[in-house]
Coordinates of C-alpha atoms in Angstrom, one line a residue:
M85 CA 71.5 -51.5 -30.4
T86 CA 72.8 -49.8 -27.9
V87 CA 76.3 -48.8 -27.6
N88 CA 78.5 -48.4 -24.5
V89 CA 78.5 -43.8 -24.0
D90 CA 82.0 -44.5 -22.5
F91 CA 83.1 -44.8 -27.0
D92 CA 80.2 -43.3 -28.5
P93 CA 80.2 -39.3 -28.6
R94 CA 76.9 -40.2 -30.7
A95 CA 76.0 -41.8 -27.9
R96 CA 76.5 -39.3 -25.0
R97 CA 74.6 -37.0 -26.6
R98 CA 72.1 -39.1 -26.9
R99 CA 71.9 -40.3 -23.4
G100 CA 72.2 -36.4 -22.8
L101 CA 68.9 -35.2 -24.6
T102 CA 67.3 -37.9 -22.6
A103 CA 68.2 -36.7 -18.9
V104 CA 67.2 -33.7 -20.5
L105 CA 64.0 -34.0 -21.6
L106 CA 63.7 -36.5 -18.1
N107 CA 64.4 -34.1 -16.2
G108 CA 62.3 -31.4 -17.9
T109 CA 59.6 -32.9 -16.3
G110 CA 60.1 -31.4 -12.8
W111 CA 60.3 -34.8 -11.0
G112 CA 64.0 -34.8 -11.8
L113 CA 64.0 -38.4 -13.3
G114 CA 67.1 -37.3 -15.6
F115 CA 69.2 -37.9 -12.5
V116 CA 68.1 -41.7 -12.2
Y117 CA 68.1 -42.3 -15.3
L118 CA 71.7 -41.4 -15.2
R119 CA 72.1 -42.9 -12.2
L120 CA 72.8 -39.9 -9.6
W121 CA 71.3 -41.2 -6.7
G122 CA 72.3 -37.8 -4.6
K123 CA 72.0 -35.9 -6.8
A124 CA 68.2 -37.1 -7.4
V125 CA 67.2 -37.2 -3.3
R126 CA 69.0 -33.9 -3.6
Y127 CA 66.8 -32.1 -6.0
W128 CA 63.9 -34.0 -4.7
I129 CA 63.8 -32.2 -1.9
A130 CA 64.4 -29.3 -2.8
T131 CA 61.7 -29.2 -4.8
V132 CA 59.3 -29.8 -2.8
L133 CA 60.1 -27.4 -0.7
L134 CA 60.2 -25.0 -3.0
I135 CA 56.5 -26.3 -4.1
V136 CA 55.9 -25.5 -0.2
L137 CA 57.1 -22.7 -0.7
A138 CA 55.4 -21.5 -3.2
N139 CA 51.9 -22.4 -1.4
A140 CA 53.5 -20.4 1.5
L141 CA 53.6 -17.4 0.2
N142 CA 50.0 -18.3 -2.1
A143 CA 52.2 -17.8 -5.2
S144 CA 49.4 -17.2 -7.5
G145 CA 49.0 -14.4 -6.3
T146 CA 52.5 -13.5 -8.1
P147 CA 52.8 -15.6 -11.4
V148 CA 54.7 -13.6 -12.9
V149 CA 58.4 -14.2 -10.5
W150 CA 57.3 -17.6 -10.1
L151 CA 57.2 -18.1 -13.1
V152 CA 61.1 -17.2 -13.3
V153 CA 61.6 -18.7 -10.1
Y154 CA 60.2 -22.2 -12.0
A155 CA 61.4 -22.0 -15.6
L156 CA 64.8 -20.7 -13.2
W157 CA 64.4 -24.1 -11.8
L158 CA 63.9 -26.4 -14.8
L159 CA 66.4 -25.3 -17.1
G160 CA 69.4 -25.6 -14.4
A161 CA 67.9 -29.0 -14.0
M162 CA 67.9 -30.0 -18.0
F163 CA 71.9 -28.5 -18.0
S164 CA 72.8 -30.6 -15.5
G165 CA 71.4 -33.4 -16.8
W166 CA 73.2 -32.8 -20.5
R167 CA 75.9 -31.9 -18.6
H168 CA 76.4 -34.5 -17.0
G169 CA 74.9 -37.0 -19.3
I170 CA 77.8 -36.3 -22.3
R171 CA 80.4 -37.3 -19.6
G172 CA 80.9 -40.6 -18.7
E173 CA 81.6 -40.1 -15.2
T174 CA 78.6 -43.0 -14.6
A175 CA 79.2 -46.8 -14.0
I176 CA 78.3 -47.9 -18.1
I177 CA 75.0 -47.0 -19.4
R178 CA 74.0 -48.0 -22.8
A179 CA 72.2 -45.2 -24.9
P180 CA 69.9 -47.1 -27.4
A181 CA 68.8 -45.1 -30.2
Y182 CA 64.9 -45.2 -28.7
A183 CA 66.0 -43.4 -25.8
P184 CA 65.6 -40.4 -26.6
V185 CA 61.8 -41.0 -27.7
V186 CA 61.4 -42.6 -24.5
G187 CA 61.9 -38.9 -22.3
A188 CA 59.9 -37.1 -24.6
V189 CA 56.6 -39.6 -24.6
V190 CA 57.4 -39.1 -20.6
L191 CA 57.3 -35.7 -20.2
A192 CA 54.7 -35.8 -23.1
L193 CA 53.1 -37.4 -20.4
V194 CA 54.0 -35.2 -17.4
A195 CA 53.1 -32.7 -19.5
A196 CA 49.5 -34.1 -19.6
G197 CA 49.2 -34.9 -16.7
L198 CA 50.5 -31.2 -15.4
V199 CA 47.0 -30.2 -18.1
F200 CA 44.7 -31.8 -16.9
Y201 CA 46.0 -31.4 -12.8
R202 CA 45.9 -27.8 -13.5
A203 CA 41.9 -28.2 -14.7
T204 CA 41.1 -29.5 -11.9
P205 CA 40.6 -26.0 -9.9
A206 CA 39.5 -24.3 -13.4
G207 CA 36.0 -26.8 -12.9
E208 CA 35.6 -26.4 -9.1
L209 CA 35.3 -22.4 -10.7
D210 CA 32.9 -23.2 -12.9
T211 CA 30.5 -24.9 -10.9
A212 CA 31.2 -22.5 -8.2
D213 CA 31.0 -19.7 -10.9
A214 CA 26.8 -21.5 -11.0
A215 CA 25.8 -21.7 -7.7
H216 CA 26.6 -18.2 -7.3
A217 CA 25.1 -16.9 -9.8
D218 CA 22.7 -18.9 -9.0
G219 CA 22.2 -16.8 -5.7
D220 CA 23.7 -20.6 -4.1
C221 CA 26.2 -18.9 -1.8
A222 CA 26.3 -22.6 0.6
E223 CA 26.9 -24.7 -2.4
A224 CA 29.2 -22.0 -4.4
S225 CA 31.1 -21.7 -1.6
D226 CA 32.5 -25.7 -0.6
H227 CA 33.6 -25.3 -4.3
Y228 CA 35.5 -21.8 -3.9
E229 CA 37.5 -23.6 -1.3
R230 CA 38.1 -26.5 -3.7
A231 CA 39.1 -24.3 -6.4
S232 CA 41.6 -22.0 -4.2
A233 CA 42.5 -24.8 -1.3
S234 CA 46.4 -24.3 -1.4
Q235 CA 47.7 -27.4 -2.8
Y236 CA 47.3 -25.6 -5.8
E237 CA 49.4 -23.2 -6.2
F238 CA 52.4 -23.7 -8.0
L239 CA 50.6 -24.3 -11.2
L240 CA 50.3 -20.1 -11.1
T241 CA 46.5 -20.2 -12.4
P242 CA 45.2 -17.3 -12.1
V243 CA 41.6 -20.0 -10.6
L244 CA 43.1 -19.5 -7.0
A245 CA 43.0 -15.2 -7.1
E246 CA 39.0 -15.5 -9.0
A247 CA 38.4 -18.1 -6.9
R248 CA 39.4 -16.8 -3.7
D249 CA 37.2 -13.8 -4.8
G250 CA 34.1 -15.3 -5.5
L251 CA 34.6 -16.6 -1.8
A252 CA 34.4 -13.5 0.1
A253 CA 31.5 -12.4 -1.7
C254 CA 30.0 -15.5 -1.1
E255 CA 30.3 -15.5 2.4
L256 CA 29.3 -11.6 2.2
L257 CA 25.8 -12.6 0.6
L258 CA 25.7 -15.4 3.4
V259 CA 26.8 -13.6 6.7
S260 CA 24.0 -10.6 5.6
E261 CA 21.0 -13.4 5.6
R262 CA 22.0 -14.2 8.5
A263 CA 21.6 -10.6 10.0
A264 CA 18.9 -10.1 7.7
E265 CA 17.3 -13.5 9.3
R266 CA 18.0 -12.1 13.2
G267 CA 16.8 -8.7 12.0
D268 CA 19.6 -6.8 12.3
Y269 CA 18.9 -5.3 8.1
A270 CA 20.7 -3.0 8.8
A271 CA 24.0 -5.1 9.0
A272 CA 22.5 -7.0 5.9
L273 CA 22.4 -4.0 3.8
G274 CA 25.6 -3.0 4.2
G275 CA 26.4 -6.3 3.1
Y276 CA 24.4 -6.2 0.3
E277 CA 25.8 -2.5 -0.6
E278 CA 29.1 -4.1 -1.0
Y279 CA 28.8 -6.9 -2.3
L280 CA 27.9 -4.4 -5.1
A281 CA 29.5 -2.4 -4.9
G282 CA 32.4 -5.4 -5.5
Y283 CA 31.1 -5.8 -8.7
D284 CA 30.4 -2.1 -10.2
G285 CA 27.0 -2.8 -9.8
A286 CA 26.8 -6.0 -12.5
P287 CA 27.7 -9.2 -9.7
P288 CA 27.4 -13.1 -10.8
F289 CA 24.4 -13.2 -8.6
A290 CA 21.4 -10.3 -10.6
D291 CA 19.5 -11.2 -7.8
A292 CA 21.1 -9.3 -5.7
A293 CA 20.4 -5.3 -7.0
T294 CA 16.4 -7.0 -6.3
R295 CA 17.4 -8.2 -2.8
V296 CA 18.3 -4.4 -1.1
P297 CA 14.9 -3.4 -1.9
G298 CA 13.1 -6.3 -0.4
L299 CA 15.2 -5.9 2.2
R300 CA 14.4 -2.4 3.2
L301 CA 11.2 -3.4 2.6
E302 CA 12.1 -5.8 5.4
S303 CA 13.6 -3.2 7.4
A304 CA 10.3 -0.3 7.6
D305 CA 7.9 -3.9 8.4
A306 CA 9.9 -4.7 11.3
V307 CA 10.5 -1.2 12.4
A308 CA 6.3 -1.0 11.7
E309 CA 5.8 -4.5 13.9
R310 CA 8.1 -2.6 16.7
A311 CA 6.5 0.7 16.4
A312 CA 3.5 -1.2 17.5
E313 CA 4.2 -2.9 19.8
A314 CA 4.9 -0.1 21.7
D315 CA 2.6 2.2 20.4
S316 CA 5.6 4.7 19.5
W317 CA 5.3 8.5 17.1
E318 CA 9.1 8.6 16.8
G319 CA 12.3 7.6 18.0
D320 CA 13.9 4.9 16.3
D321 CA 11.6 2.6 16.9
G322 CA 8.5 4.7 15.9
Y323 CA 6.1 4.3 13.7
L324 CA 7.3 7.8 12.0
T325 CA 10.5 6.4 11.4
A326 CA 8.6 3.4 9.5
I327 CA 6.4 5.2 7.4
E328 CA 10.0 7.5 6.3
A329 CA 12.1 4.3 5.5
Y330 CA 8.1 3.3 3.3
F331 CA 8.8 6.5 1.8
Q332 CA 12.5 6.7 0.4
L333 CA 12.7 3.0 -0.7
R334 CA 10.0 4.2 -3.1
A335 CA 11.7 7.3 -4.2
D336 CA 15.7 4.9 -4.2
Y337 CA 14.0 2.5 -6.1
P338 CA 10.6 2.9 -7.8
D339 CA 10.3 0.8 -10.3
S340 CA 10.4 -1.6 -8.3
P341 CA 8.0 -4.3 -6.9
E342 CA 8.0 -3.6 -3.2
A343 CA 8.0 0.3 -3.9
G344 CA 4.0 -1.1 -5.3
H345 CA 4.1 -1.9 -1.7
V346 CA 4.6 1.7 -0.2
E347 CA 1.0 3.2 -0.4
E348 CA -0.5 -0.5 1.6
R349 CA 1.9 0.0 4.7
V350 CA 1.6 3.5 4.9
R351 CA -2.3 3.2 4.8
G352 CA -2.4 -0.4 6.6
I353 CA -0.5 2.1 9.4
Y354 CA -2.6 4.2 9.4
D355 CA -5.9 1.8 9.4
A356 CA -4.5 0.5 12.6
R357 CA -3.7 3.5 14.5
T358 CA -7.4 4.4 13.7
A359 CA -9.2 1.3 14.3
P360 CA -10.8 2.6 17.7
L361 CA -12.6 5.4 15.7
A362 CA -15.1 2.3 14.5
D363 CA -15.8 1.6 18.3
Q364 CA -16.5 5.4 19.3
R365 CA -13.3 5.0 21.3
Y366 CA -12.3 8.7 20.6
C367 CA -9.4 8.5 23.7
Q368 CA -7.4 5.7 22.3
V369 CA -7.6 7.4 18.8
T370 CA -6.8 11.5 18.9
D371 CA -3.4 11.2 19.4
A372 CA -2.7 8.7 16.3
L373 CA -4.9 11.4 14.6
E374 CA -2.6 14.3 15.5
Q375 CA -0.3 12.8 14.3
F376 CA -1.8 11.7 10.8
A377 CA -3.1 15.5 11.0
G378 CA 0.5 16.5 10.1
L379 CA 2.4 14.1 8.2
A380 CA 2.1 16.0 5.2
D381 CA 4.2 18.8 6.8
Q382 CA 6.6 15.9 7.1
F383 CA 7.0 13.7 4.5
D384 CA 6.1 14.6 0.2
E385 CA 4.2 12.3 -0.6
P386 CA 0.7 11.3 -1.9
E387 CA 0.0 9.2 1.2
A388 CA 0.6 12.1 3.6
R389 CA -1.0 14.6 2.3
D390 CA -4.2 12.6 1.8
L391 CA -4.1 10.8 5.2
G392 CA -3.3 14.2 6.8
E393 CA -6.5 15.3 5.0
Q394 CA -8.6 12.7 6.5
A395 CA -7.4 12.6 9.9
N396 CA -8.0 16.0 10.1
G397 CA -10.9 15.3 9.4
A398 CA -12.3 12.5 11.7
L399 CA -10.4 15.0 14.3
P400 CA -13.3 16.9 15.5
E401 CA -15.9 14.9 15.7
A402 CA -13.3 12.4 17.5
H403 CA -12.1 15.5 20.7
Y404 CA -15.7 15.9 21.0
G405 CA -16.4 12.4 21.5
C406 CA -13.4 12.0 24.2
A407 CA -14.4 15.1 26.0
S408 CA -18.0 13.5 26.7
A409 CA -16.8 10.0 28.1
H410 CA -14.3 12.2 30.2
Q411 CA -17.2 14.2 30.8
D412 CA -20.0 11.1 32.0
N413 CA -17.1 10.1 34.4
D414 CA -16.5 13.1 36.1
E415 CA -13.5 13.9 34.8
P416 CA -14.1 18.3 33.9
C417 CA -10.4 18.3 33.6
Q418 CA -9.9 16.4 31.1
A419 CA -12.3 17.2 29.4
A420 CA -11.7 20.9 29.1
P421 CA -8.0 20.7 26.4
E422 CA -10.4 17.8 24.2
F423 CA -13.5 20.3 24.5
E424 CA -10.8 23.1 23.4
A425 CA -8.8 20.2 20.6
A426 CA -13.0 19.8 18.8
A427 CA -13.7 23.2 18.9
T428 CA -10.9 24.9 17.3
A429 CA -9.9 22.0 15.0
P430 CA -9.3 23.6 11.1
A431 CA -11.8 21.0 10.5
A432 CA -15.1 21.2 12.5
S433 CA -18.0 22.8 11.5
E434 CA -19.8 25.5 13.1
R435 CA -21.3 24.1 15.2
M436 CA -19.9 21.5 16.2
A437 CA -16.7 24.6 16.7
D438 CA -20.3 26.5 18.7
R439 CA -21.5 22.7 20.8
A440 CA -17.5 22.0 22.1
G441 CA -17.1 25.6 23.7
S442 CA -19.8 26.2 25.3
A443 CA -19.1 22.5 26.8
L444 CA -15.7 23.9 27.1
R445 CA -16.7 27.0 29.8
E446 CA -18.7 24.7 31.4
T447 CA -15.8 21.8 32.4
L448 CA -13.5 25.0 32.6
F449 CA -15.3 26.3 36.0
D450 CA -16.2 22.0 37.2
C451 CA -13.0 21.4 36.4
G452 CA -11.9 24.7 38.6
E453 CA -14.1 23.5 41.6
A454 CA -12.6 20.0 41.2
R455 CA -9.5 21.2 41.5
Y456 CA -10.2 23.8 44.9
Q457 CA -12.3 21.4 46.3
A458 CA -9.6 18.5 46.2
G459 CA -6.6 21.7 47.6
S460 CA -5.5 22.3 44.3
Y461 CA -5.0 25.6 44.7
P462 CA -2.3 26.4 41.8
E463 CA -4.0 24.6 39.4
A464 CA -7.2 25.6 40.1
R465 CA -6.4 29.5 39.8
D466 CA -5.4 29.1 36.1
V467 CA -9.0 27.2 35.5
L468 CA -10.1 29.6 36.8
Q469 CA -9.5 32.6 35.9
R470 CA -8.6 32.0 32.7
L471 CA -12.6 30.4 32.9
L472 CA -13.2 34.3 33.5
D473 CA -9.6 35.8 31.3
D474 CA -11.5 33.7 27.6
Y475 CA -15.1 33.4 28.9
P476 CA -15.5 37.1 31.1
D477 CA -19.6 36.7 30.5
D478 CA -20.1 33.5 31.1
A479 CA -22.8 32.9 33.5
H480 CA -20.1 30.5 35.8
A481 CA -18.4 34.1 36.8
G482 CA -19.2 35.5 39.6
E483 CA -19.0 32.2 41.0
A484 CA -15.4 31.5 39.5
E485 CA -14.9 35.0 41.8
D486 CA -16.0 34.2 44.4
M487 CA -13.9 30.7 43.8
L488 CA -10.3 32.5 44.0
I489 CA -10.6 34.5 46.4
S490 CA -11.2 31.3 48.8
I491 CA -8.4 30.2 47.2
D492 CA -6.2 33.2 48.0
I493 CA -7.5 33.2 51.6
A494 CA -6.5 29.1 52.2
E495 CA -2.7 29.8 50.4
I496 CA -2.7 32.5 53.3
S497 CA -4.5 30.8 55.6
E498 CA -1.6 27.5 55.0
D499 CA 1.4 29.8 55.0
S500 CA 2.6 29.9 58.0
S501 CA 4.3 33.6 57.7
T502 CA 0.3 34.9 58.4
G503 CA -0.3 37.4 60.9
E504 CA -3.7 36.6 63.0
L505 CA -6.5 38.9 62.6
P506 CA -7.5 39.9 66.2
D507 CA -12.1 39.6 66.2
P508 CA -13.7 43.0 64.9
D509 CA -15.6 44.5 68.4
Q510 CA -18.9 44.5 68.7
S511 CA -20.9 48.1 69.4
G512 CA -24.5 47.9 69.4
S513 CA -27.7 46.0 67.9
G514 CA -28.7 46.9 64.4
A515 CA -31.5 45.3 62.4
A516 CA -32.2 41.4 62.2
G517 CA -30.9 39.0 59.8
V518 CA -27.8 41.6 59.2
A519 CA -23.6 41.7 61.0
T520 CA -22.5 45.0 59.9
V521 CA -18.4 45.2 60.0
E522 CA -16.9 48.7 60.1
I523 CA -12.9 47.9 59.1
E524 CA -11.4 51.4 58.7
N525 CA -7.5 51.2 57.6
G526 CA -5.0 53.1 59.9
S527 CA -2.0 51.8 57.5
S528 CA 0.5 53.7 54.6
E529 CA -0.3 50.8 53.0
T530 CA -4.1 50.0 50.2
L531 CA -5.6 47.1 52.2
E532 CA -7.6 44.5 50.8
I533 CA -9.7 42.4 52.7
L534 CA -11.5 38.8 51.4
Y535 CA -13.6 37.3 53.7
T536 CA -15.8 34.1 52.6
G537 CA -18.2 32.1 54.2
P538 CA -22.2 32.8 54.3
E539 CA -20.6 35.2 52.0
T540 CA -17.9 35.4 49.5
G541 CA -15.9 39.1 48.5
R542 CA -13.1 41.5 49.0
T543 CA -13.2 45.6 49.1
T544 CA -10.6 47.9 49.5
I545 CA -10.0 50.4 52.2
D546 CA -7.2 53.7 50.2
A547 CA -4.3 54.4 52.1
C548 CA -6.2 57.4 53.7
S549 CA -6.8 59.2 57.3
G550 CA -10.3 57.5 58.2
C551 CA -10.7 55.8 54.8
T552 CA -13.5 53.1 56.3
A553 CA -15.4 49.9 54.4
T554 CA -18.9 49.7 55.9
L555 CA -19.7 45.6 54.9
S556 CA -22.6 43.9 55.7
L557 CA -23.4 40.9 55.8
S558 CA -24.9 37.6 55.9
P559 CA -24.5 36.2 60.3
G560 CA -22.3 33.1 60.5
D561 CA -18.6 32.6 60.8
Y562 CA -16.8 34.0 58.0
E563 CA -12.5 33.5 57.4
V564 CA -11.2 36.8 56.9
V565 CA -7.4 38.7 55.5
A566 CA -6.1 41.5 55.2
R567 CA -3.7 42.3 53.2
A568 CA -1.8 45.0 51.6
S569 CA -2.6 45.0 47.9
S570 CA -0.2 47.8 47.6
D571 CA 2.8 46.2 48.4
A572 CA 3.2 42.5 48.8
S573 CA 6.1 41.9 50.4
V574 CA 3.7 43.1 53.7
T575 CA 2.7 40.2 55.9
P576 CA -0.8 39.6 55.2
F577 CA -2.8 38.5 58.4
Y578 CA -5.7 35.6 58.6
G579 CA -9.0 35.1 61.1
T580 CA -12.2 33.5 61.8
W581 CA -15.2 35.8 62.6
E582 CA -17.9 35.1 64.1
L583 CA -20.3 37.4 63.5
N584 CA -23.7 37.4 64.2
S585 CA -27.4 39.2 63.5
G586 CA -28.5 42.5 64.9
Y587 CA -25.4 43.3 65.7
E588 CA -22.9 46.1 64.7
Y589 CA -19.7 45.2 65.0
S590 CA -19.1 49.3 65.1
N591 CA -15.4 49.7 67.0
Y592 CA -12.9 50.8 64.6
F593 CA -10.7 48.0 63.7
Y594 CA -7.5 49.3 62.7
I595 CA -4.8 46.8 60.9
T596 CA -1.1 48.5 60.9
F597 CA 1.4 47.6 58.9
F598 CA 5.1 48.7 59.9

């Protein structure tokens, strides 16, 4: 039975209730039922704008606020439907007794659809979380993006916020892995540490915590590889940095599988760097052995102590072998420090110390002589003087003394400020095979005479009236220097003397310094 609502109060109430139920769908169907087309259009436009605003403002992030807005919006629409439904302001509308039931059914269907629609992002989130837990963040990210799509904002579900958090976390892992692939382990480790911190150490991807020591090991391996390419011990890309990284990895993650590789890695560096020992290429390994010998001073680790002892034990032979190789190649200046290192090495045996020490004295002289002949006078002086200071009784001590005199004469002769020393006067004849020169010091300074030629030597004449020195020399050409040993500021004099056999140079020779 239908009733004209204009004349039946119960029908008006049924019409109002039906409008309330239909407007409760949020679609404004109550206005359509009441034939209020203008109001329906305005409601639809306002509803669309409300949904757009909710999406733009990430309504799911403030659900309480938007829940109040939605409730007020629906209650307003439902109240408006009731108010207009119980009035007779539109054309005559039939209001059968089942109209409210139809309204309730429509509302239930819309509610069911809303529940289904609301479950869609939740399903995507579950799929994303499962992939995330398996470490497949590429797959998880796709589902997180779908679960957090803006079209679900108006649903006010916490799923969107969770999906966005999961997406950010997965992106962090993906970026970290890409950084590891290009060798940027600092960025990769930083990303993983940030990821773990975001979940207080208990992330969905449980293996993330075990990935960190893996990255640490890869990072240390990369440093060791760069060190091998550059043969570098110190610096950011040096072996020492790699060894430190290995030890720190084990200290930070002692129970990790990676910690078990530390000893193998460190010993591998030692074996690779000392491999030339097997072929007796000693000069290529001495630096590496010296570096490992000091490892225990830098790290309190068993490998550092063991490898330090091993390196120390190999050093004497390595230094001696390297020195011998230089000696065989006529390189005494390179051999000398190696012999010295072999003689003074802590692990050197008494026999090794004696052998190396004896060889050192020989090479010091040979080195000084080689540098003198090459015109490297300062270097030659340093080496020869050290021979005399450290080994005054060496068989080459006399030769070293003569060479030092020759070095002084050569340096003075090359100095542009040096004065010219005149020849001595020939005063008569003497014994055959000998040239005699008598020099009187007529200055106020102690006079030192240096000479080299068939003989080399020096003599000193005190600063006194009548103080003389007589030199009996083998005949020949001499280079002679006269200088004031008591005053270095006095200009020295240099000259060349031709001293003939059987002649005496008895005229007094004066050198006066002003």
